[in-house]
Short mmCIF file of C-alpha atoms and ligand atoms in Angstrom, two decimals:
data_model
loop_
_atom_site.label_atom_id
_atom_site.label_comp_id
_atom_site.label_asym_id
_atom_site.label_seq_id
_atom_site.Cartn_x
_atom_site.Cartn_y
_atom_site.Cartn_z
CA MET A 12 -4.12 -27.83 0.74
CA THR A 13 -4.15 -27.56 4.51
CA GLU A 14 -7.50 -26.86 6.02
CA LEU A 15 -8.20 -23.27 7.03
CA ALA A 16 -8.29 -22.40 10.72
CA PRO A 17 -11.85 -21.92 12.07
CA TYR A 18 -11.17 -18.19 12.56
CA ALA A 19 -9.99 -17.70 8.96
CA VAL A 20 -12.21 -15.87 6.47
CA SER A 21 -13.62 -18.43 4.05
CA GLU A 22 -16.21 -18.79 1.32
CA HIS A 23 -18.56 -20.17 3.97
CA ASN A 24 -18.45 -17.16 6.25
CA THR A 25 -17.90 -14.28 3.77
CA ARG A 26 -20.36 -11.39 3.89
CA GLY A 27 -20.33 -11.46 0.10
CA ARG A 28 -20.50 -8.75 -2.58
CA ALA A 29 -22.67 -5.63 -2.76
CA VAL A 30 -24.14 -6.81 -6.09
CA HIS A 31 -25.03 -10.50 -6.04
CA GLU A 32 -23.11 -12.69 -8.52
CA GLU A 33 -23.08 -16.44 -9.20
CA ALA A 34 -20.26 -18.25 -7.39
CA PRO A 35 -17.19 -18.53 -9.63
CA SER A 36 -16.30 -21.93 -11.03
CA GLY A 37 -12.74 -23.21 -10.85
CA ARG A 38 -11.52 -20.52 -8.43
CA SER A 39 -12.51 -19.19 -5.05
CA GLU A 40 -14.34 -15.91 -4.38
CA PHE A 41 -11.10 -14.36 -3.11
CA GLN A 42 -9.11 -15.58 -6.11
CA ARG A 43 -11.72 -13.85 -8.23
CA ASP A 44 -11.17 -10.64 -6.22
CA ARG A 45 -7.43 -10.90 -6.75
CA ASP A 46 -7.89 -11.51 -10.49
CA ARG A 47 -10.16 -8.47 -10.83
CA ILE A 48 -7.60 -6.31 -9.05
CA ILE A 49 -4.77 -7.48 -11.33
CA HIS A 50 -6.85 -6.74 -14.44
CA SER A 51 -7.80 -3.23 -13.28
CA GLY A 52 -6.40 -0.08 -14.88
CA ALA A 53 -5.44 1.34 -11.47
CA PHE A 54 -3.22 -1.70 -10.84
CA ARG A 55 -1.27 -1.19 -14.05
CA ARG A 56 -0.73 2.48 -13.19
CA LEU A 57 1.12 1.45 -10.00
CA GLU A 58 4.09 0.67 -12.24
CA TYR A 59 4.68 4.39 -12.77
CA LYS A 60 3.92 5.66 -9.30
CA THR A 61 6.60 6.54 -6.77
CA GLN A 62 7.23 4.51 -3.68
CA VAL A 63 10.15 6.65 -2.39
CA PHE A 64 12.18 7.26 -5.53
CA VAL A 65 10.54 8.86 -8.53
CA ASN A 66 10.23 6.48 -11.43
CA HIS A 67 12.73 8.26 -13.70
CA GLU A 68 15.47 8.23 -11.01
CA GLY A 69 16.44 4.64 -11.80
CA ASP A 70 15.14 1.38 -13.21
CA LEU A 71 15.98 -0.79 -10.21
CA PHE A 72 14.13 1.14 -7.52
CA ARG A 73 10.82 -0.11 -6.18
CA THR A 74 7.70 1.37 -7.65
CA ARG A 75 4.26 1.01 -6.09
CA LEU A 76 3.69 -2.01 -8.31
CA THR A 77 6.76 -3.99 -7.23
CA HIS A 78 6.12 -2.85 -3.64
CA SER A 79 2.58 -4.26 -3.80
CA ILE A 80 3.88 -7.57 -5.20
CA GLU A 81 6.42 -7.83 -2.37
CA VAL A 82 3.68 -7.09 0.18
CA ALA A 83 1.54 -9.85 -1.36
CA GLN A 84 4.41 -12.34 -1.20
CA ILE A 85 5.09 -11.64 2.48
CA ALA A 86 1.38 -11.64 3.37
CA ARG A 87 0.82 -14.99 1.63
CA SER A 88 3.70 -16.65 3.49
CA ILE A 89 2.42 -15.46 6.86
CA ALA A 90 -1.21 -16.37 6.09
CA ARG A 91 -0.22 -19.88 4.96
CA ARG A 92 1.75 -20.57 8.12
CA LEU A 93 -1.16 -19.44 10.29
CA ARG A 94 -3.69 -21.47 8.24
CA LEU A 95 -5.47 -18.29 7.18
CA ASN A 96 -6.93 -17.37 3.80
CA GLU A 97 -3.89 -16.72 1.55
CA ASP A 98 -5.98 -15.58 -1.39
CA LEU A 99 -7.69 -12.91 0.69
CA ALA A 100 -4.37 -11.71 2.16
CA GLU A 101 -2.99 -11.53 -1.39
CA ALA A 102 -6.00 -9.64 -2.79
CA ILE A 103 -5.86 -7.03 0.00
CA SER A 104 -2.09 -6.60 -0.47
CA LEU A 105 -2.31 -6.11 -4.21
CA ALA A 106 -5.11 -3.54 -3.80
CA HIS A 107 -3.85 -1.66 -0.74
CA ASP A 108 -2.15 1.17 -2.68
CA LEU A 109 -4.52 1.47 -5.68
CA GLY A 110 -5.71 4.89 -4.53
CA HIS A 111 -2.24 6.32 -4.04
CA THR A 112 -1.46 9.64 -5.70
CA PRO A 113 1.60 10.16 -7.92
CA PHE A 114 4.85 11.09 -6.08
CA GLY A 115 4.31 8.92 -3.00
CA HIS A 116 3.85 10.48 0.40
CA ALA A 117 4.51 14.02 -0.85
CA GLY A 118 1.72 13.67 -3.42
CA GLN A 119 -0.74 12.42 -0.81
CA GLU A 120 0.08 15.32 1.55
CA ALA A 121 -0.25 17.88 -1.23
CA LEU A 122 -3.61 16.58 -2.44
CA ASN A 123 -4.88 16.31 1.12
CA ALA A 124 -3.91 19.95 1.74
CA CYS A 125 -5.72 21.05 -1.46
CA MET A 126 -8.80 19.02 -0.48
CA LYS A 127 -8.95 20.30 3.14
CA PRO A 128 -11.99 22.52 2.56
CA TYR A 129 -13.73 19.72 0.62
CA GLY A 130 -13.54 16.76 3.00
CA GLY A 131 -9.83 15.97 2.61
CA PHE A 132 -8.04 13.27 0.67
CA GLU A 133 -6.97 9.96 2.21
CA HIS A 134 -5.30 7.33 0.05
CA ASN A 135 -6.85 4.35 1.89
CA LEU A 136 -10.28 5.74 1.29
CA GLN A 137 -9.33 6.47 -2.32
CA SER A 138 -8.21 2.82 -2.80
CA LEU A 139 -11.68 1.82 -1.69
CA ARG A 140 -13.23 4.40 -4.05
CA VAL A 141 -11.21 2.91 -6.93
CA VAL A 142 -12.49 -0.62 -6.34
CA ASP A 143 -16.04 0.47 -5.42
CA LYS A 144 -16.67 3.18 -8.03
CA LEU A 145 -13.92 4.47 -10.26
CA GLU A 146 -12.97 1.36 -12.24
CA GLU A 147 -15.36 1.19 -15.19
CA ARG A 148 -14.98 -2.30 -16.61
CA TYR A 149 -18.05 -4.39 -15.85
CA ALA A 150 -21.45 -4.23 -17.49
CA ALA A 151 -23.49 -4.87 -14.36
CA PHE A 152 -21.83 -2.61 -11.79
CA ASP A 153 -19.39 0.25 -11.17
CA GLY A 154 -16.05 -0.69 -9.65
CA LEU A 155 -14.94 -4.29 -9.16
CA ASN A 156 -17.74 -5.49 -6.83
CA LEU A 157 -15.22 -7.12 -4.48
CA SER A 158 -16.07 -9.21 -1.42
CA PHE A 159 -16.75 -7.40 1.85
CA GLU A 160 -13.59 -8.81 3.49
CA THR A 161 -11.31 -7.57 0.69
CA ARG A 162 -12.82 -4.07 0.90
CA GLU A 163 -12.58 -4.14 4.69
CA GLY A 164 -8.87 -4.97 4.43
CA ILE A 165 -8.21 -2.16 1.94
CA LEU A 166 -9.66 0.40 4.36
CA LYS A 167 -6.83 0.37 6.87
CA HIS A 168 -7.53 3.74 8.48
CA CYS A 169 -10.52 6.01 8.40
CA SER A 170 -11.63 9.13 10.24
CA ALA A 171 -14.82 8.91 12.34
CA ASP A 172 -16.57 11.35 9.95
CA ASN A 173 -15.83 9.23 6.92
CA ALA A 174 -16.54 5.97 8.78
CA ALA A 175 -20.04 7.20 9.58
CA LYS A 176 -20.76 7.53 5.85
CA LEU A 177 -19.55 4.01 5.01
CA GLY A 178 -22.25 1.88 6.68
CA GLU A 179 -21.24 -1.68 7.55
CA LEU A 180 -17.67 -1.13 6.35
CA GLY A 181 -17.10 1.89 8.59
CA GLU A 182 -18.62 0.29 11.69
CA ARG A 183 -15.41 -1.10 13.10
CA PHE A 184 -13.83 2.36 13.34
CA LEU A 185 -16.80 3.62 15.35
CA ARG A 186 -17.17 0.54 17.56
CA ASN A 187 -13.45 -0.10 18.03
CA ARG A 188 -13.42 -3.53 16.43
CA ARG A 189 -10.75 -5.25 14.37
CA PRO A 190 -10.72 -6.44 10.76
CA SER A 191 -9.98 -10.08 9.80
CA LEU A 192 -6.60 -11.62 10.63
CA GLU A 193 -5.89 -11.63 6.89
CA ALA A 194 -6.33 -7.82 6.84
CA GLN A 195 -4.10 -7.47 9.92
CA ILE A 196 -1.45 -9.53 8.11
CA ALA A 197 -1.59 -7.43 4.94
CA ASN A 198 -1.15 -4.31 7.07
CA LEU A 199 2.03 -5.60 8.74
CA ALA A 200 3.35 -7.17 5.53
CA ASP A 201 3.17 -3.65 4.03
CA GLU A 202 5.47 -2.38 6.78
CA ILE A 203 7.88 -5.32 6.53
CA ALA A 204 8.11 -4.82 2.77
CA TYR A 205 8.79 -1.08 2.80
CA ASN A 206 11.15 -0.99 5.77
CA ASN A 207 13.33 -3.59 4.10
CA HIS A 208 13.16 -2.51 0.49
CA ASP A 209 13.78 1.09 1.50
CA VAL A 210 17.04 -0.04 3.12
CA ASP A 211 17.99 -1.73 -0.15
CA ASP A 212 16.89 1.20 -2.37
CA GLY A 213 18.38 3.75 0.04
CA LEU A 214 21.76 2.03 -0.14
CA ARG A 215 21.62 1.61 -3.90
CA SER A 216 20.84 5.32 -4.33
CA GLY A 217 23.78 6.25 -2.07
CA LEU A 218 21.53 8.45 0.12
CA ILE A 219 22.26 6.23 3.11
CA THR A 220 25.32 4.07 3.86
CA LEU A 221 25.98 0.79 5.65
CA GLU A 222 28.16 2.69 8.14
CA GLN A 223 25.12 4.75 9.16
CA LEU A 224 22.90 1.67 9.24
CA VAL A 225 25.01 -0.19 11.82
CA THR A 226 23.50 2.11 14.44
CA VAL A 227 20.24 0.18 13.89
CA PRO A 228 20.33 -3.07 15.93
CA LEU A 229 18.17 -5.10 13.51
CA VAL A 230 20.57 -4.29 10.67
CA ALA A 231 23.75 -4.57 12.77
CA THR A 232 23.00 -8.11 14.03
CA HIS A 233 22.40 -9.51 10.58
CA LEU A 234 25.15 -7.57 8.88
CA HIS A 235 27.61 -8.89 11.46
CA GLU A 236 26.41 -12.47 10.90
CA VAL A 237 26.81 -12.15 7.13
CA ARG A 238 30.30 -10.64 7.35
CA GLN A 239 31.39 -13.34 9.78
CA ALA A 240 30.06 -16.18 7.65
CA TYR A 241 31.20 -14.78 4.28
CA PRO A 242 34.35 -12.67 4.68
CA GLY A 243 35.25 -10.77 1.51
CA LEU A 244 31.75 -11.08 0.02
CA GLN A 245 30.94 -8.46 -2.62
CA GLU A 246 29.09 -5.45 -1.10
CA ARG A 247 25.82 -5.75 -3.09
CA ARG A 248 25.53 -9.37 -1.99
CA VAL A 249 26.23 -8.40 1.62
CA VAL A 250 23.34 -5.94 1.43
CA HIS A 251 20.94 -8.41 -0.13
CA GLU A 252 21.90 -11.24 2.24
CA THR A 253 21.44 -8.88 5.22
CA VAL A 254 18.05 -7.63 4.04
CA ARG A 255 16.73 -11.14 3.38
CA ARG A 256 17.76 -12.20 6.89
CA MET A 257 16.04 -9.15 8.35
CA ILE A 258 12.81 -10.01 6.52
CA ASN A 259 13.11 -13.57 7.73
CA THR A 260 13.54 -12.50 11.36
CA LEU A 261 10.54 -10.17 11.21
CA VAL A 262 8.29 -12.70 9.48
CA SER A 263 9.25 -15.60 11.79
CA ASP A 264 8.79 -13.51 14.92
CA LEU A 265 5.43 -12.23 13.69
CA ILE A 266 4.20 -15.77 12.99
CA LYS A 267 5.38 -17.14 16.32
CA HIS A 268 4.02 -14.30 18.40
CA SER A 269 0.68 -14.13 16.56
CA GLU A 270 0.20 -17.89 16.95
CA ARG A 271 0.70 -17.46 20.67
CA ASN A 272 -1.79 -14.55 20.83
CA ILE A 273 -4.41 -16.52 18.91
CA SER A 274 -4.19 -19.64 21.04
CA ALA A 275 -4.05 -17.69 24.33
CA ARG A 276 -7.30 -16.00 23.34
CA GLY A 277 -8.99 -19.24 22.26
CA MET A 278 -10.23 -17.90 18.92
CA ALA A 279 -12.99 -19.98 17.33
CA THR A 280 -14.64 -17.76 14.71
CA VAL A 281 -14.11 -14.67 12.55
CA GLU A 282 -16.46 -12.84 14.93
CA ASP A 283 -14.05 -13.61 17.80
CA VAL A 284 -11.31 -11.99 15.73
CA ARG A 285 -13.35 -8.85 15.17
CA SER A 286 -14.11 -8.32 18.84
CA ALA A 287 -10.60 -9.18 20.15
CA PRO A 288 -7.60 -6.83 20.24
CA ALA A 289 -5.18 -7.08 17.29
CA MET A 290 -3.76 -10.61 17.26
CA ILE A 291 -1.16 -10.23 14.51
CA ALA A 292 1.80 -8.66 16.28
CA TYR A 293 5.55 -8.94 16.95
CA SER A 294 7.12 -9.82 20.25
CA ALA A 295 7.97 -6.71 22.28
CA GLU A 296 11.66 -7.07 21.50
CA VAL A 297 11.31 -7.32 17.71
CA ASP A 298 8.65 -4.61 17.72
CA GLU A 299 11.16 -2.26 19.31
CA GLN A 300 13.80 -3.22 16.74
CA GLN A 301 11.56 -2.58 13.77
CA HIS A 302 10.57 0.81 15.24
CA GLU A 303 14.23 1.75 15.42
CA LEU A 304 14.66 0.87 11.76
CA LYS A 305 11.59 2.92 10.86
CA ASN A 306 12.91 5.93 12.76
CA PHE A 307 16.27 5.64 11.06
CA LEU A 308 14.64 5.64 7.63
CA ARG A 309 12.44 8.60 8.50
CA ILE A 310 15.37 10.73 9.58
CA HIS A 311 18.04 9.66 7.12
CA LEU A 312 16.16 8.66 3.98
CA TYR A 313 12.66 10.18 3.82
CA ARG A 314 14.02 13.53 5.06
CA HIS A 315 17.19 13.46 2.99
CA TYR A 316 17.54 16.82 1.21
CA ARG A 317 17.48 15.16 -2.20
CA VAL A 318 14.24 13.32 -1.40
CA LEU A 319 12.79 16.56 0.03
CA ARG A 320 13.66 18.48 -3.15
CA MET A 321 11.73 15.96 -5.21
CA SER A 322 8.85 16.16 -2.73
CA ALA A 323 8.79 19.95 -3.01
CA LYS A 324 8.60 19.69 -6.79
CA ALA A 325 5.83 17.09 -6.53
CA GLN A 326 3.81 19.29 -4.19
CA ARG A 327 4.04 22.19 -6.59
CA ILE A 328 2.92 20.08 -9.54
CA ILE A 329 -0.10 18.77 -7.63
CA SER A 330 -1.21 22.06 -6.17
CA ASP A 331 -0.79 23.84 -9.53
CA LEU A 332 -2.92 21.21 -11.26
CA PHE A 333 -5.55 21.28 -8.51
CA GLY A 334 -5.73 25.05 -8.61
CA ILE A 335 -6.19 25.37 -12.34
CA PHE A 336 -8.82 22.60 -12.61
CA MET A 337 -10.78 24.12 -9.72
CA ALA A 338 -10.65 27.51 -11.45
CA ASP A 339 -11.87 26.08 -14.76
CA SER A 340 -13.32 22.58 -14.91
CA HIS A 341 -13.50 22.79 -18.72
CA LEU A 342 -9.77 22.05 -18.75
CA LEU A 343 -10.52 18.56 -17.37
CA PRO A 344 -10.68 15.65 -19.82
CA PRO A 345 -14.32 15.10 -20.90
CA GLN A 346 -14.84 11.90 -18.84
CA PHE A 347 -14.35 13.92 -15.61
CA GLN A 348 -16.51 16.89 -16.57
CA GLY A 349 -19.90 15.30 -15.89
CA PHE A 350 -19.07 14.43 -12.29
CA ALA A 351 -17.27 17.80 -11.90
CA GLU A 352 -20.65 19.52 -12.33
CA HIS A 353 -21.87 17.80 -9.13
CA ASP A 354 -18.67 17.79 -7.09
CA ARG A 355 -15.84 19.63 -8.76
CA ALA A 356 -13.25 19.14 -6.00
CA ARG A 357 -13.81 15.38 -5.75
CA ALA A 358 -13.69 15.00 -9.54
CA VAL A 359 -10.39 16.90 -9.66
CA ALA A 360 -9.00 14.78 -6.80
CA ASP A 361 -10.04 11.57 -8.61
CA TYR A 362 -8.32 12.78 -11.79
CA ILE A 363 -5.10 13.80 -10.02
CA ALA A 364 -4.94 10.73 -7.76
CA GLY A 365 -5.24 8.48 -10.80
CA MET A 366 -2.22 10.06 -12.52
CA THR A 367 1.15 8.32 -12.72
CA ASP A 368 4.26 10.42 -11.89
CA ARG A 369 5.17 10.95 -15.50
CA TYR A 370 1.59 11.69 -16.57
CA ALA A 371 1.36 14.36 -13.87
CA ILE A 372 4.65 15.93 -15.00
CA ARG A 373 3.50 15.92 -18.63
CA GLU A 374 0.04 17.28 -17.79
CA HIS A 375 1.67 20.08 -15.79
CA ARG A 376 3.85 20.93 -18.78
CA ARG A 377 0.92 20.77 -21.22
CA ILE A 378 -1.01 23.30 -19.14
CA PHE A 379 1.66 25.59 -17.72
CA ALA A 380 4.64 25.53 -20.13
CA VAL A 381 4.87 28.61 -22.31
CA GLU A 382 6.83 26.88 -25.07
CA GLU A 383 4.96 24.48 -27.28
CA VAL A 384 4.38 21.02 -25.81
CA PRO A 385 2.90 18.13 -27.81
CA ILE A 386 -0.70 17.48 -26.78
MG1 LIG B 419 2.07 0.13 0.84
#
């Protein structure tokens, strides 16, 4: 194994876990974090949570689980090339969406709207709540007792109000400091993964077409290359070959440009990383190209009327459930009722956020359908 760069997070400079534990044998601290994440219940639920397409719309579309695995793959490759801590980048990537509601973005917006009078709902913060409190698996502590650096990476954004309540972990949002390079990588790997797989899923669903996509320079360049090199290639293969080249361009540019940033700054320690501006970044040219792709997807895919119809349905399901549990907490499953006595809104939000798409649909039917529904 190549030696880690001096500014990488390592077992020697980690700030450790909230509850002290013996060092693991046969694996590193960050491998242990990753393993705990994979064994969590919240991780398994990602299989049935929407990325863009609702789970029942098709078997080949990305779910939050396959999305998270793609993020981890991209983050590991980048971390390895920059001699950073791959295991940490992987752990953050696998955990980054654990707090996501059912029904993707629409679900998050709906729950946030319901929670407005009670401190709001933010899926990054909820991911942290899952690994810090909600997972009930270990005898000695609530949550997964992950390393500081993994938790720091999970908390990508945070309002100043919430940051003030988070102690050491919230500090960087108040003092305008950066997280580790591994966290910065996981953040950008998330974007690379969804921009590219949404092109693939969007095309497969027929909601967007290659003809529309040629207006996006990043797609057009690679599509042209593929068609030139392989005339007559079957369309699905053209799409896949184009997408893989796009990922490659983004990843290579990110590595090259970040390397340059790091050496220009003369980074020597993790503390240097925290006090410097963000070092993991694209060149200006590629940054512009990936923004154009993002804009295209926002207009043509995320706001497609068929996606919006599903979002409208999702919002209704979530606000109906929130409303009825707030009106009568006795309708909650028993394990949520104790906490509901102290903080009903947060208990309801925890319950709803933990649901998969299909569980939420079924729960809605169990409570609101007039005809008989199996309990
Ligand atoms: Mg994500």
